[in-house]
Short mmCIF file of C-alpha atoms and ligand atoms in Angstrom, two decimals:
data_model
loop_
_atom_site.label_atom_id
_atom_site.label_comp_id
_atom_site.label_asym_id
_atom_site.label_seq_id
_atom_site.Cartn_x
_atom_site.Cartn_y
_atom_site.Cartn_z
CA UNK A 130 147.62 33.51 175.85
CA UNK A 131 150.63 35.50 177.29
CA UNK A 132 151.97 38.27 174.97
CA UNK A 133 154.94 39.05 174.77
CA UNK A 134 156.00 42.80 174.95
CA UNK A 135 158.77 44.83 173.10
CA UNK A 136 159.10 48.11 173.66
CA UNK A 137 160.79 50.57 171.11
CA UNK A 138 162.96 53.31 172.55
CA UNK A 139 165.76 55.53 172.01
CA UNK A 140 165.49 59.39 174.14
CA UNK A 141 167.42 60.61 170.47
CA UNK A 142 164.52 61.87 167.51
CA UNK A 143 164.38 60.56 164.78
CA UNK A 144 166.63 57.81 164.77
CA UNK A 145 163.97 55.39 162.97
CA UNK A 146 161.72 54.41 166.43
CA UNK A 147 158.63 54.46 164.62
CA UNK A 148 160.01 53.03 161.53
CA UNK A 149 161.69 49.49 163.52
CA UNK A 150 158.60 49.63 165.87
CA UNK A 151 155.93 49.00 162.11
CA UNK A 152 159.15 47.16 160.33
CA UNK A 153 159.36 44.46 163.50
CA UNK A 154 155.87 43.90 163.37
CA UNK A 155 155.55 43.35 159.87
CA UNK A 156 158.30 40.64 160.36
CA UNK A 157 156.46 38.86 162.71
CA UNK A 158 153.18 39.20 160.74
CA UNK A 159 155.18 37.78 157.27
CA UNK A 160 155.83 34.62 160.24
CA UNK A 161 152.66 33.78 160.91
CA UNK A 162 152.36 35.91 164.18
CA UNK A 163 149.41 38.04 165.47
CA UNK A 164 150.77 41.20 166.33
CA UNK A 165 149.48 44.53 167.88
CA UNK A 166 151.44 47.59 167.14
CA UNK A 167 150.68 50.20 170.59
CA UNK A 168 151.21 53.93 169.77
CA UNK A 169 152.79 55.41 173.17
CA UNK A 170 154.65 58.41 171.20
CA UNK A 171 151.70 60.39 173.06
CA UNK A 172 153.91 63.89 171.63
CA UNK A 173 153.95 62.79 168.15
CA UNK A 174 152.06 59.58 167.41
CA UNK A 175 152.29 58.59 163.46
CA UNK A 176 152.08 55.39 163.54
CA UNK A 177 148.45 55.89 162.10
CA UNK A 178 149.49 57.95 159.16
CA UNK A 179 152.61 55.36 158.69
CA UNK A 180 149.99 52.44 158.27
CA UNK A 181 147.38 54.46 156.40
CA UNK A 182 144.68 54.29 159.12
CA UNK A 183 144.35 57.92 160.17
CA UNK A 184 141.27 57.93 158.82
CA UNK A 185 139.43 54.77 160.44
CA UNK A 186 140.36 56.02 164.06
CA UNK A 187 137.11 56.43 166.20
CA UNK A 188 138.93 56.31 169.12
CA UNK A 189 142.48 55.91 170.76
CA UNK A 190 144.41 54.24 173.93
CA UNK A 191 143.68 58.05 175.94
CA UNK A 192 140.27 57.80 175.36
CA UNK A 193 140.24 54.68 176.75
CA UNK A 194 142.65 55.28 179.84
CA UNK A 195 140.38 58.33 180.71
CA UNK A 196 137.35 56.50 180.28
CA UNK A 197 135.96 58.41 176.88
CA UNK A 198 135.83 55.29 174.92
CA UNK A 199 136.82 51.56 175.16
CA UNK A 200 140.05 49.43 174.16
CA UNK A 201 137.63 47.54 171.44
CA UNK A 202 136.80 50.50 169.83
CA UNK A 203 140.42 52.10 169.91
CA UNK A 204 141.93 49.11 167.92
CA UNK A 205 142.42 48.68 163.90
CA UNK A 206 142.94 45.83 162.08
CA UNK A 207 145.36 46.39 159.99
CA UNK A 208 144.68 44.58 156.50
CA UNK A 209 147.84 42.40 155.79
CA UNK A 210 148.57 40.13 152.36
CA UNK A 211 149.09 36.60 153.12
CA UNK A 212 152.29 35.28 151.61
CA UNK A 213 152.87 33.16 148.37
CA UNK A 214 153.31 29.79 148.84
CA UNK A 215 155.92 29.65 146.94
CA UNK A 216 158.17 32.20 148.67
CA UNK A 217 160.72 30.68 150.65
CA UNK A 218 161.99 32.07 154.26
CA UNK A 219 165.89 33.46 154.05
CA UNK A 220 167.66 30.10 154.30
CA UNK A 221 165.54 28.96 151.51
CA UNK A 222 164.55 26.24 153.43
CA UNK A 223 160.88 26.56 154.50
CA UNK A 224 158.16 28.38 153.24
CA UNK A 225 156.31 30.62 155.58
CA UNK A 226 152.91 30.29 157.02
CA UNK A 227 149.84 32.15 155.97
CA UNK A 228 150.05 36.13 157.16
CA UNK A 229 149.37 36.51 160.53
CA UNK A 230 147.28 39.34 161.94
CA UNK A 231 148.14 42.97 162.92
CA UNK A 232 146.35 45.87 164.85
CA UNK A 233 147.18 49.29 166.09
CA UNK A 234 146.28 50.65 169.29
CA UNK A 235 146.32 54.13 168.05
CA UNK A 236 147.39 57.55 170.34
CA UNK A 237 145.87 61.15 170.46
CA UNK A 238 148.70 63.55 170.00
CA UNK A 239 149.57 66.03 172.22
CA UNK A 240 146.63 64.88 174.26
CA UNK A 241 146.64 63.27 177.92
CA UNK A 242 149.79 62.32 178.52
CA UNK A 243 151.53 64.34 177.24
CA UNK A 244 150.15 67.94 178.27
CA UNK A 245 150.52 68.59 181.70
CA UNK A 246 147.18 69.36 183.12
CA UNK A 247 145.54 67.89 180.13
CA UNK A 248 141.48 67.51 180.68
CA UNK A 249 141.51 63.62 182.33
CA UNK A 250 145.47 63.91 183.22
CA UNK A 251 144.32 62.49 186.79
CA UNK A 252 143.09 59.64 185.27
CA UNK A 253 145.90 59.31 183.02
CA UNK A 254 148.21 57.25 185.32
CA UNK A 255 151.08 54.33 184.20
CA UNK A 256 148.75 51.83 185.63
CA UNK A 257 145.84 53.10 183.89
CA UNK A 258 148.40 52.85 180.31
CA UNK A 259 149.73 49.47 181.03
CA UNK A 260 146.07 48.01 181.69
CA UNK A 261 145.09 49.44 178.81
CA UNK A 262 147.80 47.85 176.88
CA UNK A 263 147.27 44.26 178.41
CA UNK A 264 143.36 44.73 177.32
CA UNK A 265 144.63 45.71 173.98
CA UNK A 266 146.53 42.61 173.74
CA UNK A 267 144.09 40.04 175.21
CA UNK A 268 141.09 41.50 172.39
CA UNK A 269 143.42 41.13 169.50
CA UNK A 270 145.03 38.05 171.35
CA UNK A 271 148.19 39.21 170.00
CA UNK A 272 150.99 36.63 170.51
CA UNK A 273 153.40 39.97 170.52
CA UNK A 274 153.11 43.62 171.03
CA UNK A 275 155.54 45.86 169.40
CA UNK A 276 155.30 49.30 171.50
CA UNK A 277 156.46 52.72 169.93
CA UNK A 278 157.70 55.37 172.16
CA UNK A 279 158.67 58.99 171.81
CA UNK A 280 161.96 61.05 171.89
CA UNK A 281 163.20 62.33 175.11
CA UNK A 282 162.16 61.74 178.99
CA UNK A 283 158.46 61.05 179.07
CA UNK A 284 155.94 59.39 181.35
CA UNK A 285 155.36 57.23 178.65
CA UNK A 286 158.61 55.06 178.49
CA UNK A 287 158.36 54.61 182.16
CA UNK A 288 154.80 52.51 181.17
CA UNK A 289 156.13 50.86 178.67
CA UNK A 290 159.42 50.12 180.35
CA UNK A 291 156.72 48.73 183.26
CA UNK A 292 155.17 46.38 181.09
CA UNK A 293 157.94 45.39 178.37
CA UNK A 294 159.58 41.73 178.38
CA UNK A 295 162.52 43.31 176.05
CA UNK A 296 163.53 46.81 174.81
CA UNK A 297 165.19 47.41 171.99
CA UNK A 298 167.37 50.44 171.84
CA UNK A 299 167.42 51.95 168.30
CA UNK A 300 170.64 54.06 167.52
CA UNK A 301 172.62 55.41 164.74
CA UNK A 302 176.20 55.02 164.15
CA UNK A 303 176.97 58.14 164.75
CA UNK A 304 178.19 59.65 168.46
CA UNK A 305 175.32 61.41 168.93
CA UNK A 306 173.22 58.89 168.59
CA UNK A 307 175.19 56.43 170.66
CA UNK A 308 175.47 58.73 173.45
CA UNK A 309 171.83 58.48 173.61
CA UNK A 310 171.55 55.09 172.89
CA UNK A 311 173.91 55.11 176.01
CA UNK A 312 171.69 56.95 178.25
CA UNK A 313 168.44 55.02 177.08
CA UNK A 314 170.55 51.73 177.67
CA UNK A 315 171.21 52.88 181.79
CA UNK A 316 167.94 54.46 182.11
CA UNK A 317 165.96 51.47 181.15
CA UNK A 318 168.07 49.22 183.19
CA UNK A 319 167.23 51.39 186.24
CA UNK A 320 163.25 51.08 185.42
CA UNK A 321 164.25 47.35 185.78
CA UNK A 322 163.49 45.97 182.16
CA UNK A 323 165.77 43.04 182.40
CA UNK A 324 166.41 42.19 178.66
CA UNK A 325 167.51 45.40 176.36
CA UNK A 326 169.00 44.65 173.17
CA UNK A 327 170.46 47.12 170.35
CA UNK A 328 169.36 48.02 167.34
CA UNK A 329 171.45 49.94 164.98
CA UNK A 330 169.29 51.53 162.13
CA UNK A 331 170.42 53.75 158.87
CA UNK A 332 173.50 51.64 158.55
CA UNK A 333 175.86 53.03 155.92
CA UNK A 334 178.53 50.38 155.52
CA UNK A 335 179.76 52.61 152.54
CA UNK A 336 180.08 55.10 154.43
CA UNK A 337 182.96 53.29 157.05
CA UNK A 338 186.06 54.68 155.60
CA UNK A 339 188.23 54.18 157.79
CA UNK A 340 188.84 54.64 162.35
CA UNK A 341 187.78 58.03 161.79
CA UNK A 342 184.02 57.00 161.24
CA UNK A 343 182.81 54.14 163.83
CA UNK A 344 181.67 50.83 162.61
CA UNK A 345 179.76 48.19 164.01
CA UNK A 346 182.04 46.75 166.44
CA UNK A 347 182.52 49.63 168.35
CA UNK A 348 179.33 50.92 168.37
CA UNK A 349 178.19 47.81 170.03
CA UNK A 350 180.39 48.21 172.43
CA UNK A 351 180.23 51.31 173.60
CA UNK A 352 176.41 51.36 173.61
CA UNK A 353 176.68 48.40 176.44
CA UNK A 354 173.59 46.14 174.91
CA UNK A 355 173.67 42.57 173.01
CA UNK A 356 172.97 43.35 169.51
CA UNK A 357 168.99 42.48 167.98
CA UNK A 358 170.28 43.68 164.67
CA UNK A 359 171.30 46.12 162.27
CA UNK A 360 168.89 47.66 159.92
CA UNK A 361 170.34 49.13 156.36
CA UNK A 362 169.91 52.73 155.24
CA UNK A 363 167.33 51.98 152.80
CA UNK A 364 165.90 55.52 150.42
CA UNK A 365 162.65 53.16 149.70
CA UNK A 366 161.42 53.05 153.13
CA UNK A 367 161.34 57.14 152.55
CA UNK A 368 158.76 56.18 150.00
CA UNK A 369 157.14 53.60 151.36
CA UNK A 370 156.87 56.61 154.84
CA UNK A 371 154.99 58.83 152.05
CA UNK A 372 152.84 55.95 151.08
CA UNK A 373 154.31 56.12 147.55
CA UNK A 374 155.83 52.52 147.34
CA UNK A 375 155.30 49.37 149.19
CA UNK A 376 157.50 47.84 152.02
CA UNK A 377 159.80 45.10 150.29
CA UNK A 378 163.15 46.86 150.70
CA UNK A 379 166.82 46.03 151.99
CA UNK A 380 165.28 47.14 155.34
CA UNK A 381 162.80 44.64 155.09
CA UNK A 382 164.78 41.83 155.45
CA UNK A 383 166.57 43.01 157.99
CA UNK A 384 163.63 43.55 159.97
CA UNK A 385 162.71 40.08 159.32
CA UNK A 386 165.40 38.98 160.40
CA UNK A 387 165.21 40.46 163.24
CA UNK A 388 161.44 39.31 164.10
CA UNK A 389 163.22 35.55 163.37
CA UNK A 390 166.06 36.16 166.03
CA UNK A 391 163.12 37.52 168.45
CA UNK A 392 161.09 34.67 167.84
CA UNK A 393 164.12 32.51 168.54
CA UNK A 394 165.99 31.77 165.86
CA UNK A 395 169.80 31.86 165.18
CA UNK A 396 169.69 34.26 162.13
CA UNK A 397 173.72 36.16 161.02
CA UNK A 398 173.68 39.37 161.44
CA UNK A 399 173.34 40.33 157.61
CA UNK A 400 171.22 37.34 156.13
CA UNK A 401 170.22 38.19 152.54
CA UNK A 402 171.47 41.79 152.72
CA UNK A 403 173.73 41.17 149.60
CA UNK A 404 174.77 44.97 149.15
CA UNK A 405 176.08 45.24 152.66
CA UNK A 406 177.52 41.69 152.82
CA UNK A 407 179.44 43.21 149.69
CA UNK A 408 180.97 45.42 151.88
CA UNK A 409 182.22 43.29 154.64
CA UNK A 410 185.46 43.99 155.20
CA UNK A 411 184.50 47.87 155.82
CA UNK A 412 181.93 47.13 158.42
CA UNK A 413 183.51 45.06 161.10
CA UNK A 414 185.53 48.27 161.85
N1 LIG B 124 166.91 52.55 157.71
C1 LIG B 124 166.45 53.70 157.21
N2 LIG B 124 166.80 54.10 155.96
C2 LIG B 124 166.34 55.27 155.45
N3 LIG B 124 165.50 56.11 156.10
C3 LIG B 124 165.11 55.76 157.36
C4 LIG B 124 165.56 54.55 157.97
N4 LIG B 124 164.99 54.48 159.20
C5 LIG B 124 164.24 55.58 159.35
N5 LIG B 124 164.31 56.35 158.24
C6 LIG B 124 163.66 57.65 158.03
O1 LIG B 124 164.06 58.52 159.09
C7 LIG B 124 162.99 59.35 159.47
C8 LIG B 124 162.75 59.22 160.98
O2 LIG B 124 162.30 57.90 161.25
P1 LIG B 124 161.26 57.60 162.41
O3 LIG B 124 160.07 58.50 162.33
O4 LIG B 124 161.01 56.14 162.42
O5 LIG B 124 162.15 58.03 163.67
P2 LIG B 124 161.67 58.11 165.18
O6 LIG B 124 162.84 57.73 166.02
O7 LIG B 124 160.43 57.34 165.38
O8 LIG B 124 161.36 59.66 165.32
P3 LIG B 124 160.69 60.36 166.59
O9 LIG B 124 161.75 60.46 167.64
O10 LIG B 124 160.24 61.69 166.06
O11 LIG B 124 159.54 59.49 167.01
C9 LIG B 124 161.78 58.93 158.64
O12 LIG B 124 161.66 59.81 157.57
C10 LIG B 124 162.15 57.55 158.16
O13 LIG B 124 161.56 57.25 156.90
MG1 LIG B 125 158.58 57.93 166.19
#
């Protein structure tokens, strides 16, 4: 089977990469869909820690790119719960399938990479990355792979960018982070990734007062991509990060929705997001 790849990517920290990259994949899981998760954040990989694996990881995608270890070895299954029966999808209208699958093709931090001059760095090429990655995806026979990047200009996106079918560009609402979101927008364009979409995360639609703060309108505009969706600020996912409460947040949803809309479905913008459909008339500022 072909997968299909995403890549995550904004060159802004800590605008919630990490977070969409596990939150997206859940979504498609909750659908049915087999999913692999790829860690390329080769500065500061977490998405280990984030799923609660750290501890089962034998191996990881530079051991395998450097010839250490092997793809098999490097991926986790990630234990998922199947859905009730009775739940229904967000129209209400049909119930989902059984859980699909998810695994992690875990990084080494700060390894190859990452470290110029790293021990294996010759052998640590884009080619060597991307091969990896389709390997990854044929053993788990993943019907999608979500793929994290890091902050900044790294070797890294330039892989992924290589190998992605769609990026989504994660941003704030704030001008920093649209100026970056800007700059991520061009710079993928020019690595040729044909199909980048937006993704605006930590959405405060309390916190659109009035022109002086932007709201979603114009940050879709000026960040020059099609919108994949808009992701609440949401304190539980904080908690769920710490591994002190389950996913099943506002944030959730939205990421569901999202993994609907990538999956190709027609799905409004804030489907079963009641607090921020409350606030409607602030956010279409
Ligand atoms: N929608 C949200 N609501 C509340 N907190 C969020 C939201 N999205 C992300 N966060 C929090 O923001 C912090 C940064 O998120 P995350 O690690 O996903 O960012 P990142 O872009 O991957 O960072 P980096 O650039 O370091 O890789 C985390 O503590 C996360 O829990
Ligand atoms: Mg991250």
């Amino acid at each position: 089977m072909k997968s299909k790849f995403i890549m995550i990517a904004s060159s802004k920290g800590g605008v919630g990469k990490s977070t969409a990259a596990l939150g997206i994949a859940r979504g498609l899981c909750r659908m049915g869909k087999r999913v692999l998760v790829a860690d390329l954040d080769f500065g500061n990989a977490c998405l280990d820690i984030l799923l609660g694996v750290q501890d089962s990881i034998i191996c990881t995608l530079q051991d395998a790119v450097t010839g250490k270890g092997s793809v098999a070895d490097a991926l986790v299954k990630i234990p998922v719960t199947a859905e009730k029966k009775k739940r229904r999808g967000a129209r209400g209208k049909k119930p989902f399938s059984e859980a699909g699958e998810l695994w992690l093709l875990p990084s080494s931090v700060g390894g190859a990479g990452c470290v110029a001059g790293f021990e294996g760095e010759s052998a640590f090429t884009d080619d060597g990355v991307c091969s990896a990655l389709t390997e990854a995806a044929e053993a788990a026979d993943a019907e999608y792979v979500i793929i994290d990047t890091g902050a900044g200009v790294n070797s890294a996106v330039g892989a992924a960018a290589a190998i992605a079918d769609t990026a989504l560009v994660v941003s704030g609402h704030m001008p920093v982070a649209l100026r970056s979101a800007q700059t991520t927008v061009a710079r993928l364009s020019s690595y040729g990734v044909g199909d980048i979409r937006l993704l605006i995360n930590s959405f405060d639609a309390s916190g659109v007062i009035d022109d002086r703060r932007k709201g979603l309108f114009s940050v879709i505009d000026e960040s020059g991509a099609a919108l994949a969706g808009v992701i609440p600020y949401d304190y539980g996912l904080l908690l769920t990060h710490e591994g002190i409460a389950s996913p099943g947040g506002e944030a959730e949803g939205a990421f569901l929705n999202i993994a609907r809309r990538l999956c190709g479905e027609s799905v409004p913008v804030f489907e079963g997001i009641k607090r921020i459909r409350k606030l409607k008339k602030k956010i279409y500022q």
